[in-house]
Amino acid sequence: MSNELILHVWDSLTAADVIYSFSHLNARINSLLSEFCELYKQLDLRYCSLSVCRFLCHKVPTMIEWRLGLTVLKLGNRDRCSQMDMFADEVAKSIVRGHFARQGKSFNNAPKNIFRILMTYT
């Protein structure tokens, strides 16, 4: 399938749906995602499905493409679940996971004072 055809299909989808459906299929698709569509610069989760939202809330804090280039992140829809809470939970988990990885500990044995870890994170 040609790149032009893939890009044409992506034009008819939201960025969230494109990333959810096509990311990590193969190196060619990943290259198209990052080079041509700039999908990792702006992300609007306000009208996506719950499964897409969960997937992207989990991926955004851990993917280097988003950490380096995300400039616009739109969250929240009064008719849906609290996307901001879901995203904040995933960011917190990512920070705590990184903290324990640096100390060589398992995230499964997280202490009760996670709030203190998050507050002292640098």
PDB file of C-alpha atoms in Angstrom:
ATOM      1  CA  MET A   1       0.000   0.000   0.000  1.00  0.00           C
ATOM      2  CA  SER A   2       1.404   3.408  -0.892  1.00  0.00           C
ATOM      3  CA  ASN A   3       2.156   6.091   1.676  1.00  0.00           C
ATOM      4  CA  GLU A   4      -0.270   8.457  -0.053  1.00  0.00           C
ATOM      5  CA  LEU A   5      -3.128   6.006   0.402  1.00  0.00           C
ATOM      6  CA  ILE A   6      -2.325   5.516   4.081  1.00  0.00           C
ATOM      7  CA  LEU A   7      -2.163   9.284   4.614  1.00  0.00           C
ATOM      8  CA  HIS A   8      -5.500   9.679   2.827  1.00  0.00           C
ATOM      9  CA  VAL A   9      -7.101   7.153   5.189  1.00  0.00           C
ATOM     10  CA  TRP A  10      -5.605   8.976   8.167  1.00  0.00           C
ATOM     11  CA  ASP A  11      -7.083  12.280   6.977  1.00  0.00           C
ATOM     12  CA  SER A  12     -10.561  10.883   7.590  1.00  0.00           C
ATOM     13  CA  LEU A  13      -9.771   9.850  11.199  1.00  0.00           C
ATOM     14  CA  THR A  14      -9.027  11.801  14.337  1.00  0.00           C
ATOM     15  CA  ALA A  15      -5.408  11.896  15.488  1.00  0.00           C
ATOM     16  CA  ALA A  16      -6.281   9.827  18.565  1.00  0.00           C
ATOM     17  CA  ASP A  17      -7.873   7.106  16.425  1.00  0.00           C
ATOM     18  CA  VAL A  18      -4.919   7.062  14.015  1.00  0.00           C
ATOM     19  CA  ILE A  19      -2.407   6.630  16.823  1.00  0.00           C
ATOM     20  CA  TYR A  20      -4.530   4.027  18.608  1.00  0.00           C
ATOM     21  CA  SER A  21      -5.110   2.019  15.446  1.00  0.00           C
ATOM     22  CA  PHE A  22      -1.770   2.271  13.667  1.00  0.00           C
ATOM     23  CA  SER A  23       1.015   2.840  16.195  1.00  0.00           C
ATOM     24  CA  HIS A  24       3.542   0.047  16.624  1.00  0.00           C
ATOM     25  CA  LEU A  25       2.345  -1.961  13.624  1.00  0.00           C
ATOM     26  CA  ASN A  26       5.726  -1.764  11.910  1.00  0.00           C
ATOM     27  CA  ALA A  27       8.671   0.582  11.387  1.00  0.00           C
ATOM     28  CA  ARG A  28       7.239   2.081   8.187  1.00  0.00           C
ATOM     29  CA  ILE A  29       3.945   3.056   9.803  1.00  0.00           C
ATOM     30  CA  ASN A  30       5.727   4.455  12.873  1.00  0.00           C
ATOM     31  CA  SER A  31       7.908   6.546  10.578  1.00  0.00           C
ATOM     32  CA  LEU A  32       4.843   7.872   8.768  1.00  0.00           C
ATOM     33  CA  LEU A  33       3.186   8.709  12.066  1.00  0.00           C
ATOM     34  CA  SER A  34       6.097  10.770  13.301  1.00  0.00           C
ATOM     35  CA  GLU A  35       7.262  12.362  10.022  1.00  0.00           C
ATOM     36  CA  PHE A  36       4.211  13.272   8.026  1.00  0.00           C
ATOM     37  CA  CYS A  37       1.308  13.716  10.353  1.00  0.00           C
ATOM     38  CA  GLU A  38       2.934  15.382  13.345  1.00  0.00           C
ATOM     39  CA  LEU A  39       0.454  13.458  15.459  1.00  0.00           C
ATOM     40  CA  TYR A  40       2.760  13.626  18.438  1.00  0.00           C
ATOM     41  CA  LYS A  41       2.567  17.429  18.638  1.00  0.00           C
ATOM     42  CA  GLN A  42      -1.161  17.887  19.240  1.00  0.00           C
ATOM     43  CA  LEU A  43      -3.590  15.450  20.780  1.00  0.00           C
ATOM     44  CA  ASP A  44      -7.301  15.939  21.334  1.00  0.00           C
ATOM     45  CA  LEU A  45      -8.873  13.267  23.548  1.00  0.00           C
ATOM     46  CA  ARG A  46     -12.146  15.080  24.211  1.00  0.00           C
ATOM     47  CA  TYR A  47     -14.274  13.020  21.843  1.00  0.00           C
ATOM     48  CA  CYS A  48     -12.471   9.685  21.616  1.00  0.00           C
ATOM     49  CA  SER A  49     -13.744   6.396  22.968  1.00  0.00           C
ATOM     50  CA  LEU A  50     -12.880   5.229  26.484  1.00  0.00           C
ATOM     51  CA  SER A  51     -10.533   2.503  25.211  1.00  0.00           C
ATOM     52  CA  VAL A  52      -8.637   5.005  23.035  1.00  0.00           C
ATOM     53  CA  CYS A  53      -8.459   7.444  25.930  1.00  0.00           C
ATOM     54  CA  ARG A  54      -7.113   4.802  28.313  1.00  0.00           C
ATOM     55  CA  PHE A  55      -4.526   3.668  25.782  1.00  0.00           C
ATOM     56  CA  LEU A  56      -3.288   7.176  25.037  1.00  0.00           C
ATOM     57  CA  CYS A  57      -3.337   8.311  28.672  1.00  0.00           C
ATOM     58  CA  HIS A  58      -1.047   5.365  29.377  1.00  0.00           C
ATOM     59  CA  LYS A  59       1.211   6.010  26.362  1.00  0.00           C
ATOM     60  CA  VAL A  60       1.623   9.806  26.543  1.00  0.00           C
ATOM     61  CA  PRO A  61       3.756   9.920  29.727  1.00  0.00           C
ATOM     62  CA  THR A  62       6.000   7.085  28.551  1.00  0.00           C
ATOM     63  CA  MET A  63       6.629   7.834  24.863  1.00  0.00           C
ATOM     64  CA  ILE A  64       9.607  10.020  24.050  1.00  0.00           C
ATOM     65  CA  GLU A  65       7.824  11.498  20.993  1.00  0.00           C
ATOM     66  CA  TRP A  66       5.228  13.085  23.230  1.00  0.00           C
ATOM     67  CA  ARG A  67       7.555  14.060  26.032  1.00  0.00           C
ATOM     68  CA  LEU A  68       9.736  15.975  23.581  1.00  0.00           C
ATOM     69  CA  GLY A  69       7.177  17.410  21.207  1.00  0.00           C
ATOM     70  CA  LEU A  70       3.651  17.546  22.618  1.00  0.00           C
ATOM     71  CA  THR A  71       2.513  21.160  22.602  1.00  0.00           C
ATOM     72  CA  VAL A  72      -1.277  20.797  22.807  1.00  0.00           C
ATOM     73  CA  LEU A  73      -3.176  18.227  24.862  1.00  0.00           C
ATOM     74  CA  LYS A  74      -6.943  18.621  25.035  1.00  0.00           C
ATOM     75  CA  LEU A  75      -8.702  16.689  27.766  1.00  0.00           C
ATOM     76  CA  GLY A  76     -12.139  16.722  29.263  1.00  0.00           C
ATOM     77  CA  ASN A  77     -15.676  16.281  28.129  1.00  0.00           C
ATOM     78  CA  ARG A  78     -18.548  16.823  30.506  1.00  0.00           C
ATOM     79  CA  ASP A  79     -20.487  13.909  28.983  1.00  0.00           C
ATOM     80  CA  ARG A  80     -17.706  11.354  29.501  1.00  0.00           C
ATOM     81  CA  CYS A  81     -15.515  10.003  32.268  1.00  0.00           C
ATOM     82  CA  SER A  82     -12.971  12.275  33.867  1.00  0.00           C
ATOM     83  CA  GLN A  83     -10.157  12.184  31.351  1.00  0.00           C
ATOM     84  CA  MET A  84      -8.074  14.610  33.382  1.00  0.00           C
ATOM     85  CA  ASP A  85      -8.142  12.276  36.385  1.00  0.00           C
ATOM     86  CA  MET A  86      -7.270   9.300  34.179  1.00  0.00           C
ATOM     87  CA  PHE A  87      -4.352  11.185  32.608  1.00  0.00           C
ATOM     88  CA  ALA A  88      -3.086  12.473  35.977  1.00  0.00           C
ATOM     89  CA  ASP A  89      -3.165   8.923  37.388  1.00  0.00           C
ATOM     90  CA  GLU A  90      -1.081   7.638  34.471  1.00  0.00           C
ATOM     91  CA  VAL A  91       1.454  10.463  34.812  1.00  0.00           C
ATOM     92  CA  ALA A  92       1.750   9.741  38.535  1.00  0.00           C
ATOM     93  CA  LYS A  93       2.239   6.014  37.864  1.00  0.00           C
ATOM     94  CA  SER A  94       4.911   6.816  35.284  1.00  0.00           C
ATOM     95  CA  ILE A  95       6.801   9.027  37.741  1.00  0.00           C
ATOM     96  CA  VAL A  96       6.599   6.457  40.536  1.00  0.00           C
ATOM     97  CA  ARG A  97       7.620   3.635  38.161  1.00  0.00           C
ATOM     98  CA  GLY A  98      10.657   5.663  37.105  1.00  0.00           C
ATOM     99  CA  HIS A  99      11.522   6.433  40.738  1.00  0.00           C
ATOM    100  CA  PHE A 100      11.480   2.751  41.688  1.00  0.00           C
ATOM    101  CA  ALA A 101      13.368   1.734  38.541  1.00  0.00           C
ATOM    102  CA  ARG A 102      16.179   4.150  39.416  1.00  0.00           C
ATOM    103  CA  GLN A 103      16.351   2.600  42.880  1.00  0.00           C
ATOM    104  CA  GLY A 104      16.229  -0.948  41.493  1.00  0.00           C
ATOM    105  CA  LYS A 105      12.951  -1.756  43.241  1.00  0.00           C
ATOM    106  CA  SER A 106       9.740  -3.258  41.955  1.00  0.00           C
ATOM    107  CA  PHE A 107       6.756  -0.975  41.378  1.00  0.00           C
ATOM    108  CA  ASN A 108       4.498  -3.714  42.794  1.00  0.00           C
ATOM    109  CA  ASN A 109       5.894  -3.052  46.264  1.00  0.00           C
ATOM    110  CA  ALA A 110       5.038   0.637  46.204  1.00  0.00           C
ATOM    111  CA  PRO A 111       4.901   2.177  49.665  1.00  0.00           C
ATOM    112  CA  LYS A 112       1.900   3.994  51.053  1.00  0.00           C
ATOM    113  CA  ASN A 113       3.733   7.330  50.841  1.00  0.00           C
ATOM    114  CA  ILE A 114       3.521   7.679  47.058  1.00  0.00           C
ATOM    115  CA  PHE A 115       2.331  11.261  47.541  1.00  0.00           C
ATOM    116  CA  ARG A 116       5.667  12.158  49.138  1.00  0.00           C
ATOM    117  CA  ILE A 117       7.545  10.577  46.219  1.00  0.00           C
ATOM    118  CA  LEU A 118       5.498  12.582  43.758  1.00  0.00           C
ATOM    119  CA  MET A 119       6.022  15.823  45.672  1.00  0.00           C
ATOM    120  CA  THR A 120       9.797  15.348  45.837  1.00  0.00           C
ATOM    121  CA  TYR A 121      10.151  14.221  42.212  1.00  0.00           C
ATOM    122  CA  THR A 122      12.748  16.239  40.333  1.00  0.00           C
TER     123      THR A 122
END
